[in-house]
Amino acid sequence: MLGLGQMGVALARAFARAGHRTTGWNRTAGKAGDLAGVVEAASVADAVTASDLVVVCVLDYSAVQEIFGAVDISGRTIVNLTNGTPRQARELDAAVTARGARYVDGGIMAIPPMIAGPEAMVLYSGSTQAYESYEHVLGLLGTGTFVGTDPGLAALYDLSLLSAMYGLHGGALNAFALAGSEKVPATDFLALLVPWLRAMLGALPRFAERIDSGDFGTGVSSKLSMQVQAFPNFFDASREQGVRDDLLRPIYELMKQRVADGHGDQDGASIVELLRTPSTVDRG
Ligand code: FVH
């Protein structure tokens, strides 16, 4: 296990607890100290020599590149669980395979305390053969899903899912702030927020069908033109209640553009058409 930050420690612990001989290395030494069953290696080369399966989870891809540097990785299977972009994953795959190793990229959809628990999900892509050889070991971290042989896919899915999480969390924080402007305790408001969000998740299958079919206009019950009309209420209420409206502005701008483009009768899911278009906004 290369990298013993918060996530690396959780991963190493999961391997060791399952009885796997586990070697850990971290740039700053001493991190494996209190990890039962994990032997700390003095160098990356020692750690890579110790096991056929080399799992790496560090801050970013440049750290991964630095770590492998001139170390001999031939014959090893590298599973990189560091967060990055599809391009970075594809480039690392090319570099690693050129050096005689097999490469699997991964995206961890969990926080450290969730590792090895029932809700941890880890996405993998790259060499099918390599993944299948170690599926039983990787399965100790959480439910593993192999998403394709393109090494960039796990990172793409990871970032896509995280973008949904940030949207959800941002929306919930906005709701807490707005309701909280009248001293409503967040813990009380939760009783309304959670069932509401659960109900709204029910819209996603319909969104997905519309996105796949391109039909945003049949059976629409909440037209964009109607939704756009109601939006200024958010801004007025936010101003009056002393709450920032920054998180709501971007979706409003997209809705307005869609209506201005003549799609006011369509469903809100049609905003995806704008997200696919390279933005014309000058970002300086
Ligand atoms: N923690 C989380 O909630 C998320 C869950 C989803 C996946 N992410 C990604 O996992 C990667 C590691 O995250 P982490 O939580 O372990 O992060 P830290 O605790 O900050 O540890 C960072 C480790 O990276 C090492 N490191 C940094 N730079 C270098 C370098 N140039 N060369 C070698 N190692 C490097 C650092 O070493 P040290 O500072 O202790 O010496 C830590 O081991 C990350 O991609 C998340 O996005 C976590």
Tab-separated table of C-alpha atoms and ligand atoms in Angstrom:
chain	number	residue	atom	x	y	z
A	1	MET	CA	0.000	0.000	0.000
A	2	LEU	CA	1.722	3.183	-1.204
A	3	GLY	CA	0.431	6.242	0.608
A	4	LEU	CA	-0.700	6.091	4.212
A	5	GLY	CA	-2.761	9.236	4.433
A	6	GLN	CA	-6.270	9.007	5.853
A	7	MET	CA	-7.518	6.890	2.976
A	8	GLY	CA	-4.365	4.793	2.560
A	9	VAL	CA	-4.476	3.831	6.240
A	10	ALA	CA	-8.107	2.713	5.897
A	11	LEU	CA	-7.243	0.645	2.809
A	12	ALA	CA	-4.147	-0.943	4.370
A	13	ARG	CA	-6.125	-1.783	7.504
A	14	ALA	CA	-8.824	-3.513	5.425
A	15	PHE	CA	-6.215	-5.707	3.692
A	16	ALA	CA	-4.371	-6.544	6.918
A	17	ARG	CA	-7.543	-7.264	8.900
A	18	ALA	CA	-8.531	-9.814	6.279
A	19	GLY	CA	-5.239	-11.574	6.909
A	20	HIS	CA	-3.332	-10.406	3.822
A	21	ARG	CA	0.375	-9.851	4.208
A	22	THR	CA	0.421	-6.060	3.833
A	23	THR	CA	3.376	-3.760	3.329
A	24	GLY	CA	2.898	-0.016	3.662
A	25	TRP	CA	5.006	2.889	2.505
A	26	ASN	CA	4.466	6.588	3.038
A	27	ARG	CA	6.567	9.593	2.017
A	28	THR	CA	6.683	10.708	5.629
A	29	ALA	CA	7.830	7.638	7.525
A	30	GLY	CA	6.200	6.225	10.642
A	31	LYS	CA	2.583	6.187	9.428
A	32	ALA	CA	2.247	2.386	9.582
A	33	GLY	CA	3.260	2.390	13.240
A	34	ASP	CA	-0.147	1.766	14.790
A	35	LEU	CA	-1.516	-0.326	11.939
A	36	ALA	CA	-1.726	-3.891	13.177
A	37	GLY	CA	-0.446	-6.350	10.604
A	38	VAL	CA	1.068	-3.733	8.285
A	39	VAL	CA	4.826	-3.838	7.821
A	40	GLU	CA	6.338	-0.470	6.955
A	41	ALA	CA	8.740	-0.452	4.015
A	42	ALA	CA	11.739	1.868	4.047
A	43	SER	CA	11.434	2.711	0.358
A	44	VAL	CA	8.996	2.507	-2.542
A	45	ALA	CA	11.286	-0.077	-4.143
A	46	ASP	CA	11.077	-2.288	-1.023
A	47	ALA	CA	7.293	-1.978	-0.950
A	48	VAL	CA	6.935	-2.777	-4.660
A	49	THR	CA	9.246	-5.775	-4.283
A	50	ALA	CA	7.169	-7.088	-1.384
A	51	SER	CA	3.925	-7.742	-3.291
A	52	ASP	CA	2.608	-8.490	-6.763
A	53	LEU	CA	-0.349	-6.216	-6.085
A	54	VAL	CA	0.631	-2.582	-5.514
A	55	VAL	CA	-2.194	-0.273	-4.441
A	56	VAL	CA	-1.483	3.435	-4.457
A	57	CYS	CA	-3.604	6.189	-2.936
A	58	VAL	CA	-1.944	9.573	-2.507
A	59	LEU	CA	-2.887	13.212	-2.929
A	60	ASP	CA	-2.746	13.479	-6.730
A	61	TYR	CA	-1.332	11.992	-9.922
A	62	SER	CA	1.862	14.019	-9.865
A	63	ALA	CA	2.612	12.388	-6.507
A	64	VAL	CA	1.929	8.993	-8.115
A	65	GLN	CA	4.349	9.783	-10.976
A	66	GLU	CA	6.960	10.904	-8.436
A	67	ILE	CA	6.517	7.757	-6.355
A	68	PHE	CA	7.056	5.361	-9.231
A	69	GLY	CA	9.940	7.452	-10.602
A	70	ALA	CA	12.681	5.027	-11.571
A	71	VAL	CA	11.420	2.089	-9.468
A	72	ASP	CA	11.203	-1.245	-11.289
A	73	ILE	CA	7.489	-2.096	-11.496
A	74	SER	CA	7.683	-4.777	-14.173
A	75	GLY	CA	5.459	-7.783	-13.511
A	76	ARG	CA	3.443	-5.893	-10.897
A	77	THR	CA	-0.229	-4.946	-10.948
A	78	ILE	CA	-0.657	-1.294	-10.092
A	79	VAL	CA	-4.078	-0.288	-8.778
A	80	ASN	CA	-4.210	3.472	-8.477
A	81	LEU	CA	-7.012	4.769	-6.243
A	82	THR	CA	-5.845	8.384	-6.280
A	83	ASN	CA	-8.423	10.950	-7.386
A	84	GLY	CA	-7.691	12.354	-10.849
A	85	THR	CA	-8.998	13.004	-14.337
A	86	PRO	CA	-9.696	10.534	-17.175
A	87	ARG	CA	-6.732	11.970	-19.130
A	88	GLN	CA	-4.379	11.500	-16.169
A	89	ALA	CA	-5.548	7.902	-15.769
A	90	ARG	CA	-5.012	7.141	-19.461
A	91	GLU	CA	-1.542	8.703	-19.401
A	92	LEU	CA	-0.550	6.788	-16.293
A	93	ASP	CA	-1.879	3.568	-17.825
A	94	ALA	CA	0.332	4.134	-20.892
A	95	ALA	CA	3.389	4.919	-18.757
A	96	VAL	CA	2.892	1.971	-16.399
A	97	THR	CA	2.169	-0.618	-19.093
A	98	ALA	CA	5.205	0.589	-21.075
A	99	ARG	CA	7.256	-0.374	-18.018
A	100	GLY	CA	5.915	-3.937	-17.993
A	101	ALA	CA	3.220	-3.613	-15.327
A	102	ARG	CA	-0.553	-4.038	-15.508
A	103	TYR	CA	-2.693	-1.018	-14.661
A	104	VAL	CA	-6.088	-0.619	-13.070
A	105	ASP	CA	-7.407	2.811	-12.227
A	106	GLY	CA	-9.944	3.268	-9.464
A	107	GLY	CA	-12.295	5.768	-7.937
A	108	ILE	CA	-13.229	5.387	-4.287
A	109	MET	CA	-16.818	6.386	-3.651
A	110	ALA	CA	-16.493	6.413	0.125
A	111	ILE	CA	-14.820	8.287	2.956
A	112	PRO	CA	-12.191	6.477	5.073
A	113	PRO	CA	-14.541	5.268	7.874
A	114	MET	CA	-16.766	3.629	5.223
A	115	ILE	CA	-13.935	1.471	3.832
A	116	ALA	CA	-14.669	-2.272	4.145
A	117	GLY	CA	-18.242	-1.430	5.119
A	118	PRO	CA	-21.450	-2.253	3.249
A	119	GLU	CA	-21.864	1.177	1.637
A	120	ALA	CA	-18.344	1.621	0.282
A	121	MET	CA	-18.231	1.479	-3.498
A	122	VAL	CA	-15.068	1.441	-5.580
A	123	LEU	CA	-15.066	1.870	-9.362
A	124	TYR	CA	-12.350	0.268	-11.463
A	125	SER	CA	-11.294	0.483	-15.103
A	126	GLY	CA	-8.342	-0.632	-17.196
A	127	SER	CA	-6.940	-4.140	-17.526
A	128	THR	CA	-9.770	-6.660	-17.120
A	129	GLN	CA	-7.295	-9.460	-16.558
A	130	ALA	CA	-5.523	-7.588	-13.794
A	131	TYR	CA	-8.797	-6.611	-12.149
A	132	GLU	CA	-10.105	-10.159	-12.244
A	133	SER	CA	-6.860	-11.508	-10.741
A	134	TYR	CA	-7.302	-9.322	-7.674
A	135	GLU	CA	-11.065	-8.848	-7.543
A	136	HIS	CA	-11.271	-10.928	-4.349
A	137	VAL	CA	-8.673	-8.751	-2.574
A	138	LEU	CA	-10.017	-5.441	-3.872
A	139	GLY	CA	-13.489	-6.562	-2.823
A	140	LEU	CA	-12.335	-6.180	0.799
A	141	LEU	CA	-12.366	-2.395	0.386
A	142	GLY	CA	-16.005	-2.163	-0.639
A	143	THR	CA	-18.252	-3.279	-3.456
A	144	GLY	CA	-16.095	-3.214	-6.559
A	145	THR	CA	-17.546	-2.347	-9.957
A	146	PHE	CA	-15.466	-2.713	-13.095
A	147	VAL	CA	-16.726	-0.034	-15.493
A	148	GLY	CA	-14.661	-0.719	-18.612
A	149	THR	CA	-11.310	-1.323	-20.242
A	150	ASP	CA	-10.749	2.379	-20.975
A	151	PRO	CA	-8.570	3.289	-17.956
A	152	GLY	CA	-10.117	6.773	-17.870
A	153	LEU	CA	-13.647	5.552	-17.172
A	154	ALA	CA	-13.343	5.038	-13.405
A	155	ALA	CA	-12.120	8.633	-13.001
A	156	LEU	CA	-14.889	9.894	-15.288
A	157	TYR	CA	-17.605	8.074	-13.331
A	158	ASP	CA	-15.997	9.091	-10.029
A	159	LEU	CA	-16.025	12.794	-10.939
A	160	SER	CA	-19.553	12.503	-12.363
A	161	LEU	CA	-20.836	10.971	-9.127
A	162	LEU	CA	-18.964	13.502	-7.002
A	163	SER	CA	-20.452	16.339	-9.051
A	164	ALA	CA	-23.908	14.986	-8.161
A	165	MET	CA	-22.884	14.800	-4.494
A	166	TYR	CA	-21.683	18.404	-4.439
A	167	GLY	CA	-24.914	19.529	-6.116
A	168	LEU	CA	-26.953	17.677	-3.497
A	169	HIS	CA	-24.859	18.887	-0.570
A	170	GLY	CA	-24.771	22.460	-1.903
A	171	GLY	CA	-28.551	22.455	-2.275
A	172	ALA	CA	-29.046	21.080	1.229
A	173	LEU	CA	-26.690	23.671	2.736
A	174	ASN	CA	-28.592	26.417	0.911
A	175	ALA	CA	-31.843	25.086	2.367
A	176	PHE	CA	-30.372	24.985	5.891
A	177	ALA	CA	-29.132	28.566	5.507
A	178	LEU	CA	-32.439	29.874	4.183
A	179	ALA	CA	-34.625	28.122	6.740
A	180	GLY	CA	-32.044	28.890	9.417
A	181	SER	CA	-32.370	32.621	8.719
A	182	GLU	CA	-35.448	32.423	10.985
A	183	LYS	CA	-33.510	30.498	13.639
A	184	VAL	CA	-34.965	27.143	12.545
A	185	PRO	CA	-32.498	24.562	13.917
A	186	ALA	CA	-30.976	22.519	11.097
A	187	THR	CA	-31.752	19.352	13.037
A	188	ASP	CA	-35.472	20.274	13.045
A	189	PHE	CA	-35.509	21.231	9.382
A	190	LEU	CA	-34.001	17.868	8.530
A	191	ALA	CA	-37.388	16.245	9.136
A	192	LEU	CA	-38.727	18.062	6.060
A	193	LEU	CA	-35.557	18.117	3.988
A	194	VAL	CA	-34.750	14.418	3.908
A	195	PRO	CA	-38.178	13.151	2.750
A	196	TRP	CA	-38.297	15.979	0.196
A	197	LEU	CA	-34.920	15.060	-1.278
A	198	ARG	CA	-35.877	11.365	-1.288
A	199	ALA	CA	-39.038	12.214	-3.236
A	200	MET	CA	-37.052	14.358	-5.677
A	201	LEU	CA	-34.634	11.484	-6.384
A	202	GLY	CA	-37.687	9.831	-7.929
A	203	ALA	CA	-37.369	12.255	-10.854
A	204	LEU	CA	-33.992	10.846	-11.918
A	205	PRO	CA	-35.198	7.802	-13.910
A	206	ARG	CA	-37.437	10.134	-15.948
A	207	PHE	CA	-34.528	12.540	-16.472
A	208	ALA	CA	-32.348	9.675	-17.648
A	209	GLU	CA	-34.990	8.456	-20.117
A	210	ARG	CA	-35.406	11.954	-21.525
A	211	ILE	CA	-31.642	12.438	-21.839
A	212	ASP	CA	-31.200	9.117	-23.658
A	213	SER	CA	-34.166	9.658	-25.985
A	214	GLY	CA	-33.641	13.392	-26.529
A	215	ASP	CA	-37.376	13.864	-25.936
A	216	PHE	CA	-37.684	16.688	-23.418
A	217	GLY	CA	-41.106	17.842	-24.512
A	218	THR	CA	-43.568	14.959	-24.032
A	219	GLY	CA	-45.708	14.837	-20.877
A	220	VAL	CA	-44.001	17.761	-19.171
A	221	SER	CA	-45.557	18.693	-15.832
A	222	SER	CA	-43.065	21.396	-14.750
A	223	LYS	CA	-42.146	23.484	-17.799
A	224	LEU	CA	-38.910	25.433	-17.748
A	225	SER	CA	-40.787	28.682	-18.466
A	226	MET	CA	-42.831	28.167	-15.299
A	227	GLN	CA	-39.765	27.300	-13.200
A	228	VAL	CA	-37.818	30.328	-14.440
A	229	GLN	CA	-40.713	32.600	-13.503
A	230	ALA	CA	-40.551	31.415	-9.881
A	231	PHE	CA	-36.800	31.836	-9.502
A	232	PRO	CA	-36.692	35.551	-8.620
A	233	ASN	CA	-38.555	34.568	-5.441
A	234	PHE	CA	-35.394	32.756	-4.333
A	235	PHE	CA	-33.291	35.834	-4.939
A	236	ASP	CA	-35.716	38.258	-3.295
A	237	ALA	CA	-36.225	35.997	-0.285
A	238	SER	CA	-32.486	35.338	0.049
A	239	ARG	CA	-31.720	39.068	0.010
A	240	GLU	CA	-34.513	39.834	2.485
A	241	GLN	CA	-33.427	37.016	4.796
A	242	GLY	CA	-29.718	37.904	4.581
A	243	VAL	CA	-28.634	34.705	2.854
A	244	ARG	CA	-26.286	34.474	-0.127
A	245	ASP	CA	-27.784	33.197	-3.375
A	246	ASP	CA	-24.566	32.228	-5.179
A	247	LEU	CA	-25.394	28.533	-5.358
A	248	LEU	CA	-28.757	29.145	-7.025
A	249	ARG	CA	-27.568	31.603	-9.694
A	250	PRO	CA	-25.853	29.182	-12.101
A	251	ILE	CA	-28.858	26.883	-12.564
A	252	TYR	CA	-31.091	29.913	-13.047
A	253	GLU	CA	-28.809	31.275	-15.774
A	254	LEU	CA	-28.950	27.936	-17.597
A	255	MET	CA	-32.740	27.716	-17.285
A	256	LYS	CA	-33.128	31.283	-18.606
A	257	GLN	CA	-30.866	30.542	-21.548
A	258	ARG	CA	-32.846	27.428	-22.402
A	259	VAL	CA	-36.095	29.421	-22.340
A	260	ALA	CA	-34.523	32.231	-24.416
A	261	ASP	CA	-33.444	29.578	-26.937
A	262	GLY	CA	-37.107	28.635	-27.414
A	263	HIS	CA	-37.327	25.574	-25.141
A	264	GLY	CA	-39.583	26.978	-22.422
A	265	ASP	CA	-42.094	24.144	-22.869
A	266	GLN	CA	-39.496	21.525	-22.121
A	267	ASP	CA	-38.678	19.646	-18.937
A	268	GLY	CA	-35.846	20.837	-16.660
A	269	ALA	CA	-33.774	17.821	-17.740
A	270	SER	CA	-33.186	19.587	-21.065
A	271	ILE	CA	-30.566	21.778	-19.353
A	272	VAL	CA	-28.216	18.886	-20.024
A	273	GLU	CA	-28.214	20.044	-23.655
A	274	LEU	CA	-26.490	23.256	-22.563
A	275	LEU	CA	-24.038	21.463	-20.291
A	276	ARG	CA	-22.831	19.455	-23.264
A	277	THR	CA	-22.106	22.625	-25.248
A	278	PRO	CA	-18.742	24.312	-24.734
A	279	SER	CA	-19.571	27.387	-22.707
A	280	THR	CA	-19.577	30.690	-24.533
A	281	VAL	CA	-19.098	32.548	-21.281
A	282	ASP	CA	-15.775	34.384	-21.096
A	283	ARG	CA	-14.164	33.110	-17.903
A	284	GLY	CA	-11.254	35.505	-18.113
B	1	FVH	N1	-10.405	11.107	2.335
B	1	FVH	C1	-11.501	11.147	1.586
B	1	FVH	O1	-12.594	11.377	2.056
B	1	FVH	C2	-11.463	10.916	0.079
B	1	FVH	C3	-12.417	9.823	-0.347
B	1	FVH	C4	-12.370	9.506	-1.815
B	1	FVH	C5	-10.940	9.338	-2.309
B	1	FVH	N2	-10.125	10.468	-1.891
B	1	FVH	C6	-8.838	10.530	-2.568
B	1	FVH	O2	-7.877	9.651	-1.979
B	1	FVH	C7	-6.579	10.209	-2.152
B	1	FVH	C8	-5.856	10.258	-0.800
B	1	FVH	O3	-6.679	10.949	0.100
B	1	FVH	P1	-6.359	10.961	1.666
B	1	FVH	O4	-7.641	11.174	2.380
B	1	FVH	O5	-5.556	9.785	2.055
B	1	FVH	O6	-5.465	12.294	1.760
B	1	FVH	P2	-4.414	12.713	2.883
B	1	FVH	O7	-4.809	12.176	4.225
B	1	FVH	O8	-4.253	14.185	2.758
B	1	FVH	O9	-3.066	11.972	2.482
B	1	FVH	C9	-2.366	12.334	1.333
B	1	FVH	C10	-1.292	11.286	1.086
B	1	FVH	O10	-0.574	11.640	-0.116
B	1	FVH	C11	0.814	11.630	0.224
B	1	FVH	N3	1.534	12.535	-0.678
B	1	FVH	C12	1.225	13.792	-1.002
B	1	FVH	N4	2.132	14.292	-1.870
B	1	FVH	C13	3.037	13.311	-2.106
B	1	FVH	C14	4.201	13.203	-2.895
B	1	FVH	N5	4.600	14.229	-3.661
B	1	FVH	N6	4.877	12.046	-2.892
B	1	FVH	C15	4.479	11.005	-2.116
B	1	FVH	N7	3.363	11.031	-1.327
B	1	FVH	C16	2.657	12.176	-1.323
B	1	FVH	C17	0.867	12.046	1.661
B	1	FVH	O11	2.131	11.714	2.198
B	1	FVH	P3	2.705	12.510	3.501
B	1	FVH	O12	2.267	13.962	3.344
B	1	FVH	O13	2.090	11.858	4.693
B	1	FVH	O14	4.155	12.350	3.425
B	1	FVH	C18	-0.284	11.213	2.233
B	1	FVH	O15	0.102	9.872	2.408
B	1	FVH	C19	-6.754	11.602	-2.780
B	1	FVH	O16	-6.549	11.518	-4.161
B	1	FVH	C20	-8.220	11.897	-2.476
B	1	FVH	O17	-8.800	12.814	-3.402
B	1	FVH	C21	-10.059	10.616	-0.443
